[in-house]
Tab-separated table of C-alpha atoms in Angstrom:
chain	number	residue	atom	x	y	z
A	1	UNK	CA	99.650	71.526	101.022
A	2	UNK	CA	99.990	71.976	104.795
A	3	UNK	CA	97.578	74.216	106.656
A	4	UNK	CA	98.470	76.354	109.643
A	5	UNK	CA	96.056	78.264	111.850
A	6	UNK	CA	95.874	81.945	112.604
A	7	UNK	CA	93.571	83.120	115.410
A	8	UNK	CA	92.169	86.565	115.838
A	9	UNK	CA	89.680	87.718	118.476
A	10	UNK	CA	87.812	90.991	118.558
A	11	UNK	CA	86.102	91.902	121.831
A	12	UNK	CA	83.072	94.197	121.663
A	13	UNK	CA	82.711	97.078	124.055
A	14	UNK	CA	79.287	95.717	125.006
A	15	UNK	CA	79.447	93.535	128.105
A	16	UNK	CA	79.392	89.834	127.293
A	17	UNK	CA	79.328	90.256	123.519
A	18	UNK	CA	82.123	88.989	121.338
A	19	UNK	CA	83.224	88.154	117.825
A	20	UNK	CA	85.608	85.254	117.421
A	21	UNK	CA	87.269	84.514	114.084
A	22	UNK	CA	89.490	81.525	113.272
A	23	UNK	CA	91.303	81.753	109.943
A	24	UNK	CA	92.708	78.974	107.798
A	25	UNK	CA	95.938	80.030	106.120
A	26	UNK	CA	98.054	78.215	103.601
A	27	UNK	CA	101.764	78.097	104.371
A	28	UNK	CA	103.579	81.043	102.740
A	29	UNK	CA	100.383	82.069	100.914
A	30	UNK	CA	97.482	84.466	101.304
A	31	UNK	CA	94.670	83.470	103.732
A	32	UNK	CA	92.295	80.880	102.311
A	33	UNK	CA	89.373	81.860	104.535
A	34	UNK	CA	87.639	81.256	107.863
A	35	UNK	CA	86.994	77.870	109.405
A	36	UNK	CA	85.173	79.212	112.511
A	37	UNK	CA	83.122	82.361	112.951
A	38	UNK	CA	81.392	83.330	116.207
A	39	UNK	CA	79.310	86.512	116.314
A	40	UNK	CA	77.462	86.245	119.626
A	41	UNK	CA	75.462	88.854	121.562
A	42	UNK	CA	76.123	91.544	118.976
A	43	UNK	CA	72.542	92.581	118.291
A	44	UNK	CA	72.566	91.214	114.730
A	45	UNK	CA	69.206	91.849	113.092
A	46	UNK	CA	67.594	90.599	109.886
A	47	UNK	CA	68.854	93.678	108.088
A	48	UNK	CA	72.462	93.088	109.131
A	49	UNK	CA	72.206	89.491	107.912
A	50	UNK	CA	72.364	90.828	104.358
A	51	UNK	CA	75.876	92.083	105.078
A	52	UNK	CA	76.799	88.846	106.855
A	53	UNK	CA	75.496	86.843	103.911
A	54	UNK	CA	77.905	88.663	101.596
A	55	UNK	CA	80.758	87.720	103.947
A	56	UNK	CA	79.726	84.065	103.920
A	57	UNK	CA	79.763	84.098	100.119
A	58	UNK	CA	83.579	84.262	100.330
A	59	UNK	CA	84.088	81.528	102.956
A	60	UNK	CA	84.125	78.056	101.353
A	61	UNK	CA	86.114	76.534	104.244
A	62	UNK	CA	83.774	77.563	107.068
A	63	UNK	CA	83.090	74.669	109.460
A	64	UNK	CA	81.546	76.395	112.489
A	65	UNK	CA	79.129	79.310	112.542
A	66	UNK	CA	77.775	80.606	115.855
A	67	UNK	CA	75.286	83.472	115.903
A	68	UNK	CA	74.056	82.869	119.442
A	69	UNK	CA	71.959	85.467	121.300
A	70	UNK	CA	71.188	87.937	118.520
A	71	UNK	CA	67.921	89.176	116.966
A	72	UNK	CA	67.783	87.063	113.828
A	73	UNK	CA	64.330	86.145	112.537
A	74	UNK	CA	63.089	84.110	109.596
A	75	UNK	CA	63.972	86.878	107.128
A	76	UNK	CA	67.545	87.006	108.387
A	77	UNK	CA	68.064	83.265	108.302
A	78	UNK	CA	66.805	83.185	104.721
A	79	UNK	CA	69.501	85.683	103.793
A	80	UNK	CA	72.136	83.496	105.458
A	81	UNK	CA	70.983	80.114	104.181
A	82	UNK	CA	71.504	81.037	100.523
A	83	UNK	CA	75.302	81.560	100.822
A	84	UNK	CA	75.604	78.667	103.263
A	85	UNK	CA	73.998	76.375	100.708
A	86	UNK	CA	76.014	77.673	97.735
A	87	UNK	CA	79.436	78.209	99.267
A	88	UNK	CA	79.845	76.865	102.815
A	89	UNK	CA	79.567	73.177	101.979
A	90	UNK	CA	81.961	72.160	104.776
A	91	UNK	CA	79.760	73.573	107.560
A	92	UNK	CA	79.349	71.036	110.384
A	93	UNK	CA	78.234	73.173	113.376
A	94	UNK	CA	75.477	75.809	113.252
A	95	UNK	CA	74.486	77.564	116.501
A	96	UNK	CA	71.471	79.860	116.232
A	97	UNK	CA	70.345	79.650	119.857
A	98	UNK	CA	68.760	82.652	121.508
A	99	UNK	CA	67.351	84.267	118.367
A	100	UNK	CA	63.825	84.834	117.001
A	101	UNK	CA	63.571	82.245	114.243
A	102	UNK	CA	60.220	80.839	115.335
A	103	UNK	CA	58.673	78.075	113.248
A	104	UNK	CA	59.028	79.992	109.976
A	105	UNK	CA	62.784	80.183	110.388
A	106	UNK	CA	63.012	76.510	111.360
A	107	UNK	CA	61.133	75.570	108.182
A	108	UNK	CA	63.858	77.324	106.189
A	109	UNK	CA	66.496	75.376	108.120
A	110	UNK	CA	64.646	72.131	107.433
A	111	UNK	CA	64.739	72.839	103.696
A	112	UNK	CA	68.460	73.568	104.006
A	113	UNK	CA	69.047	70.184	105.684
A	114	UNK	CA	67.454	68.443	102.727
A	115	UNK	CA	69.045	70.362	99.865
A	116	UNK	CA	72.496	71.465	101.032
A	117	UNK	CA	73.091	70.644	104.713
A	118	UNK	CA	74.264	67.078	104.233
A	119	UNK	CA	77.486	67.759	106.133
A	120	UNK	CA	75.867	69.498	109.104
A	121	UNK	CA	76.337	67.472	112.311
A	122	UNK	CA	75.266	69.913	115.053
A	123	UNK	CA	72.257	72.247	114.996
A	124	UNK	CA	71.278	74.427	117.968
A	125	UNK	CA	67.973	76.315	117.711
A	126	UNK	CA	67.242	76.500	121.424
A	127	UNK	CA	65.295	79.468	122.776
A	128	UNK	CA	63.842	80.531	119.412
A	129	UNK	CA	60.091	80.397	120.005
A	130	UNK	CA	59.758	77.208	117.955
A	131	UNK	CA	56.305	75.609	118.192
A	132	UNK	CA	54.980	72.179	117.282
A	133	UNK	CA	54.746	73.302	113.635
A	134	UNK	CA	58.491	73.919	113.484
A	135	UNK	CA	59.168	70.645	115.290
A	136	UNK	CA	57.138	68.779	112.663
A	137	UNK	CA	59.046	70.468	109.839
A	138	UNK	CA	62.359	69.404	111.372
A	139	UNK	CA	61.142	65.910	112.190
A	140	UNK	CA	59.924	65.358	108.633
A	141	UNK	CA	63.408	65.839	107.183
A	142	UNK	CA	65.452	64.018	109.844
A	143	UNK	CA	64.821	60.638	108.246
A	144	UNK	CA	67.161	58.540	106.084
A	145	UNK	CA	65.384	59.634	102.921
A	146	UNK	CA	66.453	63.265	103.390
A	147	UNK	CA	69.289	63.596	105.927
A	148	UNK	CA	72.010	61.236	107.146
A	149	UNK	CA	74.407	63.655	108.833
A	150	UNK	CA	72.827	65.446	111.820
A	151	UNK	CA	74.033	63.992	115.145
A	152	UNK	CA	73.264	66.728	117.698
A	153	UNK	CA	69.978	68.633	117.867
A	154	UNK	CA	69.180	71.190	120.573
A	155	UNK	CA	65.575	72.408	120.867
A	156	UNK	CA	65.887	73.518	124.473
A	157	UNK	CA	63.528	76.246	125.786
A	158	UNK	CA	61.012	76.317	122.962
A	159	UNK	CA	57.268	75.636	122.796
A	160	UNK	CA	57.024	72.169	121.273
A	161	UNK	CA	54.441	70.906	123.779
A	162	UNK	CA	52.938	67.436	123.434
A	163	UNK	CA	52.252	67.525	119.698
A	164	UNK	CA	55.781	68.699	118.876
A	165	UNK	CA	57.263	65.903	120.984
A	166	UNK	CA	54.961	63.456	119.244
A	167	UNK	CA	56.518	64.532	115.940
A	168	UNK	CA	59.968	64.005	117.440
A	169	UNK	CA	58.913	60.528	118.539
A	170	UNK	CA	57.784	59.600	115.025
A	171	UNK	CA	61.090	60.883	113.686
A	172	UNK	CA	63.065	58.690	116.112
A	173	UNK	CA	61.380	55.587	114.731
A	174	UNK	CA	63.178	56.121	111.410
A	175	UNK	CA	66.204	58.266	112.259
A	176	UNK	CA	69.552	56.443	112.161
A	177	UNK	CA	72.080	59.203	112.875
A	178	UNK	CA	70.912	61.416	115.761
A	179	UNK	CA	72.956	60.801	118.928
A	180	UNK	CA	72.113	63.757	121.196
A	181	UNK	CA	68.648	65.310	121.554
A	182	UNK	CA	67.900	68.151	123.969
A	183	UNK	CA	64.228	68.937	124.618
A	184	UNK	CA	64.319	70.556	128.059
A	185	UNK	CA	61.733	73.202	129.013
A	186	UNK	CA	59.282	72.563	126.194
A	187	UNK	CA	56.013	72.035	128.104
A	188	UNK	CA	56.118	68.375	127.135
A	189	UNK	CA	53.881	67.062	129.922
A	190	UNK	CA	53.072	63.361	130.260
A	191	UNK	CA	51.493	62.921	126.832
A	192	UNK	CA	54.563	64.309	125.084
A	193	UNK	CA	56.853	62.083	127.144
A	194	UNK	CA	54.781	59.024	126.266
A	195	UNK	CA	54.870	59.801	122.543
A	196	UNK	CA	58.625	60.466	122.618
A	197	UNK	CA	59.543	57.208	124.340
A	198	UNK	CA	57.146	55.200	122.216
A	199	UNK	CA	59.194	56.271	119.191
A	200	UNK	CA	62.440	55.748	121.063
A	201	UNK	CA	61.653	52.053	121.503
A	202	UNK	CA	62.417	51.574	117.793
A	203	UNK	CA	65.607	53.659	117.875
A	204	UNK	CA	69.103	52.310	118.599
A	205	UNK	CA	71.293	55.317	117.740
A	206	UNK	CA	70.241	58.027	120.218
A	207	UNK	CA	72.745	58.116	123.095
A	208	UNK	CA	71.733	61.169	125.135
A	209	UNK	CA	68.297	62.653	125.877
A	210	UNK	CA	67.476	65.707	128.007
A	211	UNK	CA	63.798	66.116	128.972
A	212	UNK	CA	64.326	68.204	132.104
A	213	UNK	CA	61.813	70.854	133.171
A	214	UNK	CA	58.847	69.468	131.239
A	215	UNK	CA	56.108	68.939	133.879
A	216	UNK	CA	56.452	65.159	133.689
A	217	UNK	CA	54.871	63.153	136.522
A	218	UNK	CA	54.844	59.467	137.466
A	219	UNK	CA	52.435	58.925	134.555
A	220	UNK	CA	55.039	59.979	132.021
A	221	UNK	CA	57.696	58.069	133.942
A	222	UNK	CA	55.850	54.841	133.119
A	223	UNK	CA	56.693	55.322	129.453
A	224	UNK	CA	60.365	55.628	130.413
A	225	UNK	CA	60.058	52.416	132.406
A	226	UNK	CA	58.476	50.642	129.451
A	227	UNK	CA	61.276	51.830	127.182
A	228	UNK	CA	64.019	50.699	129.556
A	229	UNK	CA	62.399	47.303	129.969
A	230	UNK	CA	61.786	46.767	126.258
A	231	UNK	CA	65.236	47.973	125.232
A	232	UNK	CA	66.815	45.598	127.738
A	233	UNK	CA	66.260	42.918	125.098
A	234	UNK	CA	69.023	44.561	123.029
A	235	UNK	CA	72.154	42.465	123.354
A	236	UNK	CA	75.252	44.085	124.846
A	237	UNK	CA	77.129	43.258	121.644
A	238	UNK	CA	75.035	45.733	119.650
A	239	UNK	CA	77.168	48.587	118.337
A	240	UNK	CA	74.541	51.070	119.475
A	241	UNK	CA	72.409	49.366	122.126
A	242	UNK	CA	70.256	52.303	123.208
A	243	UNK	CA	70.063	55.415	125.359
A	244	UNK	CA	73.103	55.888	127.603
A	245	UNK	CA	72.362	59.238	129.265
A	246	UNK	CA	68.993	60.525	130.488
A	247	UNK	CA	68.219	63.839	132.206
A	248	UNK	CA	64.820	63.970	133.967
A	249	UNK	CA	65.645	66.858	136.302
A	250	UNK	CA	63.114	69.510	137.374
A	251	UNK	CA	60.114	67.264	136.774
A	252	UNK	CA	57.466	66.431	139.391
A	253	UNK	CA	58.259	62.727	139.529
A	254	UNK	CA	58.007	62.403	143.289
A	255	UNK	CA	58.471	59.091	145.072
A	256	UNK	CA	55.990	57.318	142.819
A	257	UNK	CA	57.752	58.471	139.676
A	258	UNK	CA	61.154	57.456	141.047
A	259	UNK	CA	59.725	54.041	141.957
A	260	UNK	CA	58.457	53.600	138.395
A	261	UNK	CA	61.752	54.780	136.895
A	262	UNK	CA	63.760	52.435	139.098
A	263	UNK	CA	61.540	49.585	137.942
A	264	UNK	CA	62.938	50.119	134.459
A	265	UNK	CA	66.498	50.541	135.703
A	266	UNK	CA	66.366	47.171	137.453
A	267	UNK	CA	66.476	45.469	134.034
A	268	UNK	CA	68.588	48.137	132.354
A	269	UNK	CA	71.196	46.978	129.856
A	270	UNK	CA	72.489	50.286	128.489
A	271	UNK	CA	71.647	53.430	130.544
A	272	UNK	CA	74.795	54.467	132.430
A	273	UNK	CA	74.141	58.135	133.271
A	274	UNK	CA	71.011	59.288	135.133
A	275	UNK	CA	70.458	62.917	136.141
A	276	UNK	CA	67.489	63.315	138.485
A	277	UNK	CA	68.045	66.681	140.165
A	278	UNK	CA	65.096	68.460	141.767
A	279	UNK	CA	62.498	65.718	141.238
A	280	UNK	CA	60.807	66.056	144.649
A	281	UNK	CA	61.998	62.704	145.958
A	282	UNK	CA	61.879	61.869	149.687
A	283	UNK	CA	63.395	59.167	151.878
A	284	UNK	CA	60.810	56.682	150.590
A	285	UNK	CA	61.897	57.277	147.011
A	286	UNK	CA	65.560	56.924	147.949
A	287	UNK	CA	64.872	53.350	149.045
A	288	UNK	CA	64.032	52.484	145.425
A	289	UNK	CA	67.231	54.169	144.207
A	290	UNK	CA	69.241	52.124	146.700
A	291	UNK	CA	67.688	48.914	145.360
A	292	UNK	CA	68.883	49.847	141.880
A	293	UNK	CA	72.419	50.473	143.179
A	294	UNK	CA	72.456	47.109	144.927
A	295	UNK	CA	71.238	45.436	141.735
A	296	UNK	CA	74.237	46.998	139.992
A	297	UNK	CA	76.398	44.554	141.897
A	298	UNK	CA	75.188	41.747	139.621
A	299	UNK	CA	73.858	43.584	136.539
A	300	UNK	CA	76.234	44.623	133.772
A	301	UNK	CA	75.904	47.206	132.355
A	302	UNK	CA	74.514	49.358	135.151
A	303	UNK	CA	74.620	53.003	136.199
A	304	UNK	CA	78.052	54.623	136.246
A	305	UNK	CA	76.953	58.145	137.210
A	306	UNK	CA	73.998	59.293	139.292
A	307	UNK	CA	72.999	62.861	140.138
A	308	UNK	CA	70.402	63.612	142.840
A	309	UNK	CA	71.124	67.257	143.567
A	310	UNK	CA	68.559	69.800	144.793
A	311	UNK	CA	66.299	67.146	146.319
A	312	UNK	CA	65.956	69.010	149.597
A	313	UNK	CA	63.445	66.650	151.219
A	314	UNK	CA	66.071	63.943	151.578
A	315	UNK	CA	67.415	63.456	155.099
A	316	UNK	CA	70.567	62.065	156.640
A	317	UNK	CA	68.926	58.639	156.729
A	318	UNK	CA	68.596	58.631	152.921
A	319	UNK	CA	72.254	59.380	152.357
A	320	UNK	CA	73.277	56.767	154.921
A	321	UNK	CA	71.238	54.243	152.918
A	322	UNK	CA	72.858	55.501	149.725
A	323	UNK	CA	76.325	54.908	151.177
A	324	UNK	CA	75.364	51.403	152.297
A	325	UNK	CA	73.819	50.514	148.926
A	326	UNK	CA	76.856	51.831	147.048
A	327	UNK	CA	79.084	49.506	149.052
A	328	UNK	CA	77.571	46.512	147.233
A	329	UNK	CA	77.953	48.164	143.825
A	330	UNK	CA	81.327	47.801	142.088
A	331	UNK	CA	80.358	49.841	139.004
A	332	UNK	CA	79.096	53.248	140.142
A	333	UNK	CA	81.812	55.889	139.630
A	334	UNK	CA	80.134	59.267	140.177
A	335	UNK	CA	77.417	60.360	142.625
A	336	UNK	CA	76.324	63.995	142.919
A	337	UNK	CA	74.156	65.050	145.849
A	338	UNK	CA	73.514	67.939	148.249
A	339	UNK	CA	74.166	66.946	151.842
A	340	UNK	CA	72.735	69.657	154.056
A	341	UNK	CA	72.694	68.193	157.527
A	342	UNK	CA	74.945	68.039	160.552
A	343	UNK	CA	77.634	65.409	160.218
A	344	UNK	CA	77.298	65.151	156.437
A	345	UNK	CA	81.071	64.812	156.007
A	346	UNK	CA	81.089	61.458	157.804
A	347	UNK	CA	78.448	60.037	155.447
A	348	UNK	CA	80.005	61.494	152.320
A	349	UNK	CA	83.457	60.201	153.232
A	350	UNK	CA	82.034	56.676	153.091
A	351	UNK	CA	80.574	57.354	149.647
A	352	UNK	CA	83.824	58.842	148.377
A	353	UNK	CA	85.829	55.828	149.569
A	354	UNK	CA	83.465	53.525	147.676
A	355	UNK	CA	83.785	55.610	144.509
A	356	UNK	CA	87.579	55.515	144.795
A	357	UNK	CA	87.445	51.742	145.189
A	358	UNK	CA	85.250	51.426	142.113
A	359	UNK	CA	87.595	53.660	140.128
A	360	UNK	CA	90.423	51.261	140.953
A	361	UNK	CA	88.244	48.322	139.876
A	362	UNK	CA	87.418	50.052	136.597
A	363	UNK	CA	91.094	50.564	135.799
A	364	UNK	CA	91.807	46.951	136.729
A	365	UNK	CA	89.180	45.704	134.286
A	366	UNK	CA	91.177	47.464	131.601
A	367	UNK	CA	94.657	46.549	132.859
A	368	UNK	CA	94.313	42.905	133.955
A	369	UNK	CA	93.381	41.387	130.544
A	370	UNK	CA	96.385	43.098	128.924
A	371	UNK	CA	98.682	41.964	131.727
A	372	UNK	CA	97.435	38.362	131.678
A	373	UNK	CA	97.959	38.034	127.936
A	374	UNK	CA	101.377	39.733	127.958
A	375	UNK	CA	102.750	37.566	130.768
A	376	UNK	CA	100.906	34.523	129.518
A	377	UNK	CA	102.800	34.742	126.211
A	378	UNK	CA	105.915	33.972	128.252
A	379	UNK	CA	104.636	31.658	130.981
A	380	UNK	CA	102.467	29.512	128.718
A	381	UNK	CA	104.623	29.344	125.621
A	382	UNK	CA	105.193	25.961	124.009
A	383	UNK	CA	108.636	24.647	125.030
A	384	UNK	CA	108.249	21.051	123.837
A	385	UNK	CA	110.807	21.604	121.070
A	386	UNK	CA	113.210	23.578	123.224
A	387	UNK	CA	116.337	22.253	124.911
A	388	UNK	CA	116.060	20.586	128.283
A	389	UNK	CA	117.910	23.498	129.803
A	390	UNK	CA	114.884	25.693	129.082
A	391	UNK	CA	112.649	23.317	131.029
A	392	UNK	CA	113.909	24.645	134.327
A	393	UNK	CA	112.722	27.399	136.631
A	394	UNK	CA	109.168	28.542	135.983
A	395	UNK	CA	108.820	26.134	133.059
A	396	UNK	CA	109.376	23.169	135.350
A	397	UNK	CA	106.062	23.946	137.043
A	398	UNK	CA	102.909	22.162	135.873
A	399	UNK	CA	100.974	24.091	133.239
A	400	UNK	CA	97.918	24.349	135.509
A	401	UNK	CA	99.980	25.976	138.221
A	402	UNK	CA	101.310	28.519	135.746
A	403	UNK	CA	97.739	29.279	134.676
A	404	UNK	CA	96.806	29.820	138.318
A	405	UNK	CA	99.708	32.268	138.668
A	406	UNK	CA	98.311	34.286	135.767
A	407	UNK	CA	94.763	34.252	137.148
A	408	UNK	CA	96.163	35.530	140.457
A	409	UNK	CA	97.056	38.754	138.645
A	410	UNK	CA	93.343	39.556	138.952
A	411	UNK	CA	93.691	40.252	142.676
A	412	UNK	CA	90.381	42.133	142.900
A	413	UNK	CA	88.452	39.487	140.917
A	414	UNK	CA	87.211	42.036	138.393
A	415	UNK	CA	87.054	39.508	135.543
A	416	UNK	CA	84.726	36.544	135.195
A	417	UNK	CA	85.892	32.935	134.907
A	418	UNK	CA	85.015	32.990	131.211
A	419	UNK	CA	87.164	36.089	130.690
A	420	UNK	CA	90.067	34.438	132.518
A	421	UNK	CA	89.825	31.465	130.180
A	422	UNK	CA	89.672	33.726	127.116
A	423	UNK	CA	92.800	35.601	128.193
A	424	UNK	CA	94.695	32.364	128.834
A	425	UNK	CA	93.629	30.820	125.527
A	426	UNK	CA	94.748	33.921	123.641
A	427	UNK	CA	98.089	33.875	125.462
A	428	UNK	CA	98.641	30.198	124.630
A	429	UNK	CA	98.061	30.617	120.915
A	430	UNK	CA	100.845	32.586	119.184
A	431	UNK	CA	98.642	32.849	116.090
A	432	UNK	CA	96.414	35.341	117.920
A	433	UNK	CA	97.569	38.794	116.826
A	434	UNK	CA	95.849	42.107	117.603
A	435	UNK	CA	96.701	45.423	116.027
A	436	UNK	CA	95.423	47.481	118.991
A	437	UNK	CA	94.820	47.131	122.715
A	438	UNK	CA	91.128	47.686	122.062
A	439	UNK	CA	90.931	44.638	119.814
A	440	UNK	CA	92.587	42.491	122.477
A	441	UNK	CA	90.283	43.819	125.202
A	442	UNK	CA	87.237	43.155	123.031
A	443	UNK	CA	88.373	39.556	122.514
A	444	UNK	CA	88.831	38.972	126.253
A	445	UNK	CA	85.916	40.970	127.671
A	446	UNK	CA	83.435	39.995	124.923
A	447	UNK	CA	79.980	41.399	125.822
A	448	UNK	CA	81.395	43.534	128.640
A	449	UNK	CA	83.851	45.410	126.414
A	450	UNK	CA	81.545	48.329	125.536
A	451	UNK	CA	80.640	48.804	129.197
A	452	UNK	CA	84.276	48.743	130.342
A	453	UNK	CA	85.120	51.215	127.575
A	454	UNK	CA	82.468	53.599	128.965
A	455	UNK	CA	83.828	53.077	132.483
A	456	UNK	CA	87.299	54.168	131.400
A	457	UNK	CA	85.857	57.209	129.607
A	458	UNK	CA	83.996	58.140	132.801
A	459	UNK	CA	87.122	57.733	134.919
A	460	UNK	CA	89.072	60.081	132.648
A	461	UNK	CA	86.257	62.625	132.223
């Protein structure tokens, strides 16, 4: 039976508040129910959750429920969890940010994750007054024994502190599904950062981590360095090699912290996105960043995006060094910075030209292997059993010369010699068949395939 979609939006008279309802409707039949329900900034209280719970009792197809910025406490969430557990078994996104759940409400959610929330993939409980107790309750159930579905967890703007982050670190040792973890503004301090990254050393599934605004200094940065250095032993062929995006913004890292962090990045094999806005770095610290960018000329993978905004102690000299260092790096695709000095446009134009060049290189790393194999199927085909008439023109040239013609397609030298050989060998053998472009690219690029795939995603983002 085909399903269509009917959308209905109701806008509240209160500024900024809204109720958004998406309905699933069978063709030529009565509505089957909601698949998305957003009731944000409507002043929903625990008492009103009783009414909402009765509505949820009739919605077996609900996939997204957003109750952001209301006044729901632990009593209200208990009234909602019961129908969610009994009826809404397809729920995959639950947004409860900006409420008053506190640790009691999070404990109820943790029980839900164990008993009935096996399909839930995204949970947002940011800004809910959650303490270390609530963090421990969540951490205890986010292990393979109890939950194998949650991929995104947002605990932003709570009160986890060091002990709560320690619980998160212990959870990461065992967790095999979580991909995005947001812990910004949780009073983590250095001890919490150390505990978190100690657990992260044993984790290969987490892709994105936000620890911005947590009073982390160069002491905590050393644990990040240790993690980056230890995880560099992961081979690039791993399906999930380690953390790819890290946000350390609004922490007091200073030049010493940046130096320590760059020490880990120098051996990095997986981190491609670093956000270090407002970390109190000066020209001295920028020198260490430039060394990392220069190292990216020979290290693969390396950083693809770098953000250094709101670092107001940086001078023109720092950005001139940044432009010069980027020139040697053929991988970096995005740089964000605040240039507040006279003549900034001249410096930034140089950076932009380098980023454009690298974008072209990234596209070539995707295009050239496909082109070499496609043309190689023709130029290198076996003609020993063909008529002599076919041995004219391009086929009269020596085979090595024809191979050189194919290699010349890589005019920017974006592929390695080994990758050239792989492409030519695949082209020569008609038995090599690939169902998708991705399979062919993986065969040619080998260990670099995952990195090139991320480059193309960054280019198109």
